[in-house]
Amino acid sequence: MFCLGVGKGTFSKLLITRLGLHHISVGDIIRTEIGRQSTVGIKAQKYVTQGELIPDDVVNEVVLQEVRKHSFAHLLLDGFPRNVKQAQYLDHHMSDLNAVHIQLEKDIAVEKLLGRRICSACGQNFNITDICRNEYVMPAILPDPATCPRGPVECEQYRELEKRSDDTRETILKRFEVFETETAPVIRYYGEQNRLKTFDVKRGVDDIDDLVNVMVEWIICLIFIYILTLYYYIIAIIYLWSKHTQPL
């Protein structure tokens, strides 16, 4: 899932519930490592604060470790790969990978990124930006005490929405520059191999049902292609075996 500011993390958490997938958020992993000031976190921090991509050798190893925990199966990678080399690295270690490109106009995406907030009490992500113009209807995503994992009482008492230190306009625009030079080629990489599905966001998380339908249809199509390919392989093996066993 590629486009900046589209709500990859929010969509991912909804999709894993609907489709029974394991969610691997590279951004969350890196932020955790930065918070712990681990070796990986210290290396990553200087790139994150400048809006630059973390070096491949650092992020690749982090991703592969997480993927191995789930035995390489039924995964939804959020925020990775970010460049073609990372995509090729994944292809080397995993098979049957496909990509979803969730699109959003740049000016809308910038506004949504500037509105991102994290609750210091429960760690959930929210967005205070309310967009309603033209075909876009994307309401703010605000805390609901009834659904807070810490309970409604603690939510009301300790809730505090904080802005990420790297969510400044300057850093966000820098991310878009990096996106155009580094990540846009990844979209072409998967597209040229017919491993890409594109989805346009207009209503934020309210588009989840349409996105699920698109992904389910795509998964069914991929399964059909796999079964058909397997069928032709079996037919070919049977044919070659019969030719080999025919009496001279």
Short mmCIF file of C-alpha atoms in Angstrom, two decimals:
data_model
loop_
_atom_site.label_atom_id
_atom_site.label_comp_id
_atom_site.label_asym_id
_atom_site.label_seq_id
_atom_site.Cartn_x
_atom_site.Cartn_y
_atom_site.Cartn_z
CA MET A 1 0.00 0.00 0.00
CA PHE A 2 1.79 3.06 -1.22
CA CYS A 3 0.30 6.56 -1.33
CA LEU A 4 1.36 8.92 1.46
CA GLY A 5 -1.37 10.19 3.77
CA VAL A 6 -3.99 7.79 2.51
CA GLY A 7 -4.41 6.02 5.82
CA LYS A 8 -2.46 2.85 5.09
CA GLY A 9 -2.27 1.89 8.74
CA THR A 10 -5.99 2.41 9.36
CA PHE A 11 -6.99 0.50 6.23
CA SER A 12 -4.55 -2.27 7.08
CA LYS A 13 -6.00 -2.81 10.56
CA LEU A 14 -9.51 -3.04 9.07
CA LEU A 15 -8.38 -5.39 6.30
CA ILE A 16 -6.64 -7.85 8.61
CA THR A 17 -9.91 -8.25 10.52
CA ARG A 18 -11.97 -8.71 7.37
CA LEU A 19 -9.54 -10.96 5.48
CA GLY A 20 -7.74 -12.79 8.31
CA LEU A 21 -4.26 -11.44 7.54
CA HIS A 22 -1.20 -10.74 9.69
CA HIS A 23 -0.40 -7.01 9.72
CA ILE A 24 3.23 -5.94 9.57
CA SER A 25 3.54 -2.16 9.87
CA VAL A 26 7.12 -1.22 9.11
CA GLY A 27 6.54 2.34 10.32
CA ASP A 28 5.26 1.13 13.71
CA ILE A 29 8.21 -1.23 14.08
CA ILE A 30 10.72 1.50 13.27
CA ARG A 31 9.04 3.98 15.64
CA THR A 32 9.14 1.38 18.40
CA GLU A 33 12.85 0.85 17.81
CA ILE A 34 13.44 4.62 17.85
CA GLY A 35 11.54 4.88 21.11
CA ARG A 36 13.68 2.11 22.59
CA GLN A 37 16.81 3.77 21.18
CA SER A 38 17.96 0.39 19.94
CA THR A 39 20.80 0.08 17.44
CA VAL A 40 18.29 -0.03 14.59
CA GLY A 41 16.31 2.86 16.10
CA ILE A 42 19.33 5.14 16.40
CA LYS A 43 20.31 4.43 12.79
CA ALA A 44 16.75 5.05 11.56
CA GLN A 45 16.00 8.20 13.58
CA LYS A 46 18.17 10.63 11.65
CA TYR A 47 16.57 9.58 8.35
CA VAL A 48 12.98 9.69 9.67
CA THR A 49 13.31 13.19 11.10
CA GLN A 50 14.58 14.46 7.73
CA GLY A 51 11.78 12.76 5.76
CA GLU A 52 14.25 10.44 4.00
CA LEU A 53 14.01 6.72 3.40
CA ILE A 54 15.82 4.47 5.86
CA PRO A 55 18.73 2.61 4.20
CA ASP A 56 17.74 -0.71 2.65
CA ASP A 57 20.12 -2.83 4.69
CA VAL A 58 18.50 -1.59 7.92
CA VAL A 59 14.83 -1.86 7.00
CA ASN A 60 15.16 -5.07 4.95
CA GLU A 61 16.46 -7.02 7.91
CA VAL A 62 13.74 -5.63 10.20
CA VAL A 63 11.03 -6.67 7.73
CA LEU A 64 12.46 -10.13 7.11
CA GLN A 65 12.63 -10.82 10.86
CA GLU A 66 8.93 -9.93 11.22
CA VAL A 67 7.95 -11.96 8.16
CA ARG A 68 9.74 -15.02 9.52
CA LYS A 69 7.75 -14.78 12.75
CA HIS A 70 4.60 -15.44 10.71
CA SER A 71 6.11 -18.22 8.56
CA PHE A 72 5.85 -16.07 5.42
CA ALA A 73 2.07 -16.70 5.13
CA HIS A 74 -1.05 -14.50 4.83
CA LEU A 75 0.75 -11.21 5.38
CA LEU A 76 -0.21 -7.60 4.79
CA LEU A 77 2.92 -5.45 4.59
CA ASP A 78 2.20 -1.81 5.43
CA GLY A 79 4.79 0.73 4.27
CA PHE A 80 7.13 -1.69 2.53
CA PRO A 81 8.68 -1.93 -0.05
CA ARG A 82 9.50 1.73 -0.60
CA ASN A 83 11.88 1.31 -3.54
CA VAL A 84 12.58 -1.20 -6.31
CA LYS A 85 15.59 -2.73 -4.53
CA GLN A 86 13.40 -3.50 -1.51
CA ALA A 87 10.77 -5.02 -3.82
CA GLN A 88 13.42 -7.22 -5.43
CA TYR A 89 14.69 -8.18 -1.97
CA LEU A 90 11.17 -9.34 -1.06
CA ASP A 91 10.84 -11.30 -4.30
CA HIS A 92 14.09 -13.07 -3.47
CA HIS A 93 12.82 -14.20 -0.06
CA MET A 94 9.09 -14.57 -0.70
CA SER A 95 6.84 -15.75 -3.53
CA ASP A 96 3.34 -14.82 -4.72
CA LEU A 97 3.57 -11.20 -3.57
CA ASN A 98 1.14 -8.61 -4.92
CA ALA A 99 0.70 -4.89 -4.27
CA VAL A 100 -2.21 -2.53 -3.68
CA HIS A 101 -1.77 1.11 -4.63
CA ILE A 102 -4.26 3.23 -2.68
CA GLN A 103 -4.36 6.66 -4.33
CA LEU A 104 -5.19 10.10 -2.96
CA GLU A 105 -4.61 13.55 -4.42
CA LYS A 106 -1.47 15.19 -3.06
CA ASP A 107 -3.10 18.31 -1.57
CA ILE A 108 -5.66 16.17 0.27
CA ALA A 109 -2.94 13.80 1.46
CA VAL A 110 -0.84 16.68 2.85
CA GLU A 111 -3.82 17.97 4.85
CA LYS A 112 -4.50 14.51 6.26
CA LEU A 113 -0.85 14.03 7.22
CA LEU A 114 -0.81 17.37 9.03
CA GLY A 115 -3.89 16.23 10.97
CA ARG A 116 -2.44 12.96 12.24
CA ARG A 117 -2.46 12.50 15.99
CA ILE A 118 -1.50 9.72 18.41
CA CYS A 119 -3.14 9.26 21.80
CA SER A 120 -0.42 9.24 24.46
CA ALA A 121 -2.65 7.17 26.75
CA CYS A 122 -3.69 4.26 24.52
CA GLY A 123 -1.38 4.57 21.51
CA GLN A 124 -4.20 4.63 18.95
CA ASN A 125 -3.97 6.76 15.80
CA PHE A 126 -6.45 9.52 15.01
CA ASN A 127 -6.85 12.38 12.54
CA ILE A 128 -8.32 15.79 13.33
CA THR A 129 -8.58 16.95 9.70
CA ASP A 130 -12.13 17.10 8.34
CA ILE A 131 -12.31 17.26 4.53
CA CYS A 132 -15.56 17.73 2.61
CA ARG A 133 -15.15 19.16 -0.88
CA ASN A 134 -15.82 18.05 -4.44
CA GLU A 135 -15.99 14.25 -4.47
CA TYR A 136 -14.03 13.91 -1.22
CA VAL A 137 -15.89 13.30 2.03
CA MET A 138 -13.30 12.38 4.64
CA PRO A 139 -14.43 13.19 8.19
CA ALA A 140 -12.05 13.48 11.12
CA ILE A 141 -11.24 10.31 13.06
CA LEU A 142 -11.55 11.21 16.72
CA PRO A 143 -11.30 9.22 19.97
CA ASP A 144 -14.36 7.33 21.15
CA PRO A 145 -14.26 6.50 24.88
CA ALA A 146 -16.58 3.54 24.27
CA THR A 147 -13.99 1.80 22.08
CA CYS A 148 -10.81 2.86 23.90
CA PRO A 149 -8.74 -0.20 24.91
CA ARG A 150 -8.09 1.41 28.30
CA GLY A 151 -11.79 1.90 28.98
CA PRO A 152 -14.05 4.98 28.83
CA VAL A 153 -13.07 6.36 32.24
CA GLU A 154 -9.31 6.38 31.60
CA CYS A 155 -9.93 7.64 28.07
CA GLU A 156 -11.72 10.70 29.41
CA GLN A 157 -9.16 11.30 32.17
CA TYR A 158 -5.85 10.65 30.42
CA ARG A 159 -6.56 11.14 26.71
CA GLU A 160 -4.09 13.48 25.05
CA LEU A 161 -3.64 13.70 21.30
CA GLU A 162 -0.06 14.36 20.26
CA LYS A 163 1.36 15.28 16.88
CA ARG A 164 4.24 13.24 15.53
CA SER A 165 7.46 15.25 15.56
CA ASP A 166 8.12 14.41 11.89
CA ASP A 167 4.67 15.57 10.69
CA THR A 168 5.71 19.09 9.73
CA ARG A 169 4.80 20.56 6.33
CA GLU A 170 8.47 20.76 5.33
CA THR A 171 9.12 17.12 6.20
CA ILE A 172 5.87 15.96 4.57
CA LEU A 173 6.70 17.72 1.28
CA LYS A 174 10.17 16.16 1.46
CA ARG A 175 8.52 12.74 1.81
CA PHE A 176 6.54 13.38 -1.36
CA GLU A 177 9.73 14.22 -3.22
CA VAL A 178 11.24 10.95 -2.02
CA PHE A 179 8.02 9.15 -2.96
CA GLU A 180 8.22 10.39 -6.56
CA THR A 181 11.86 9.38 -7.00
CA GLU A 182 11.96 6.17 -4.95
CA THR A 183 8.49 4.68 -4.47
CA ALA A 184 6.68 5.58 -7.71
CA PRO A 185 9.02 3.19 -9.62
CA VAL A 186 7.86 0.40 -7.26
CA ILE A 187 4.30 0.93 -8.51
CA ARG A 188 5.55 0.54 -12.08
CA TYR A 189 7.61 -2.51 -11.03
CA TYR A 190 4.53 -4.40 -9.82
CA GLY A 191 2.30 -2.99 -12.56
CA GLU A 192 4.57 -4.25 -15.35
CA GLN A 193 4.35 -7.74 -13.82
CA ASN A 194 0.53 -7.61 -13.47
CA ARG A 195 0.89 -7.78 -9.69
CA LEU A 196 -0.68 -4.41 -8.90
CA LYS A 197 -4.21 -3.32 -8.00
CA THR A 198 -5.11 0.39 -7.80
CA PHE A 199 -7.82 1.85 -5.57
CA ASP A 200 -8.93 5.50 -5.31
CA VAL A 201 -9.90 6.79 -1.87
CA LYS A 202 -12.75 9.31 -1.73
CA ARG A 203 -14.36 8.79 1.69
CA GLY A 204 -11.49 7.70 3.92
CA VAL A 205 -12.22 4.66 6.08
CA ASP A 206 -15.79 4.58 4.75
CA ASP A 207 -14.28 3.18 1.54
CA ILE A 208 -13.27 -0.01 3.38
CA ASP A 209 -16.15 -2.13 2.03
CA ASP A 210 -15.30 -1.23 -1.56
CA LEU A 211 -11.60 -1.92 -0.93
CA VAL A 212 -12.40 -5.31 0.63
CA ASN A 213 -14.54 -6.22 -2.40
CA VAL A 214 -11.74 -5.23 -4.78
CA MET A 215 -9.20 -7.32 -2.86
CA VAL A 216 -11.48 -10.35 -2.52
CA GLU A 217 -12.22 -10.32 -6.25
CA TRP A 218 -8.50 -10.03 -6.94
CA ILE A 219 -7.64 -12.88 -4.57
CA ILE A 220 -10.27 -15.11 -6.21
CA CYS A 221 -8.84 -14.25 -9.62
CA LEU A 222 -5.29 -15.08 -8.47
CA ILE A 223 -6.46 -18.39 -6.99
CA PHE A 224 -8.20 -19.25 -10.26
CA ILE A 225 -5.05 -18.45 -12.25
CA TYR A 226 -2.99 -20.58 -9.84
CA ILE A 227 -5.39 -23.53 -10.15
CA LEU A 228 -5.49 -23.20 -13.93
CA THR A 229 -1.68 -23.09 -14.12
CA LEU A 230 -1.44 -26.13 -11.85
CA TYR A 231 -3.98 -27.96 -14.03
CA TYR A 232 -1.91 -27.37 -17.18
CA TYR A 233 1.26 -28.52 -15.38
CA ILE A 234 -0.49 -31.75 -14.35
CA ILE A 235 -1.78 -32.33 -17.90
CA ALA A 236 1.72 -31.74 -19.28
CA ILE A 237 3.26 -34.19 -16.78
CA ILE A 238 0.65 -36.84 -17.58
CA TYR A 239 1.24 -36.37 -21.31
CA LEU A 240 5.03 -36.63 -20.97
CA TRP A 241 4.73 -39.67 -18.69
CA SER A 242 2.36 -41.42 -21.14
CA LYS A 243 4.74 -40.73 -24.06
CA HIS A 244 7.64 -42.08 -22.01
CA THR A 245 5.82 -45.29 -21.05
CA GLN A 246 4.49 -46.12 -24.53
CA PRO A 247 5.92 -49.38 -25.91
CA LEU A 248 8.44 -49.03 -28.68
#
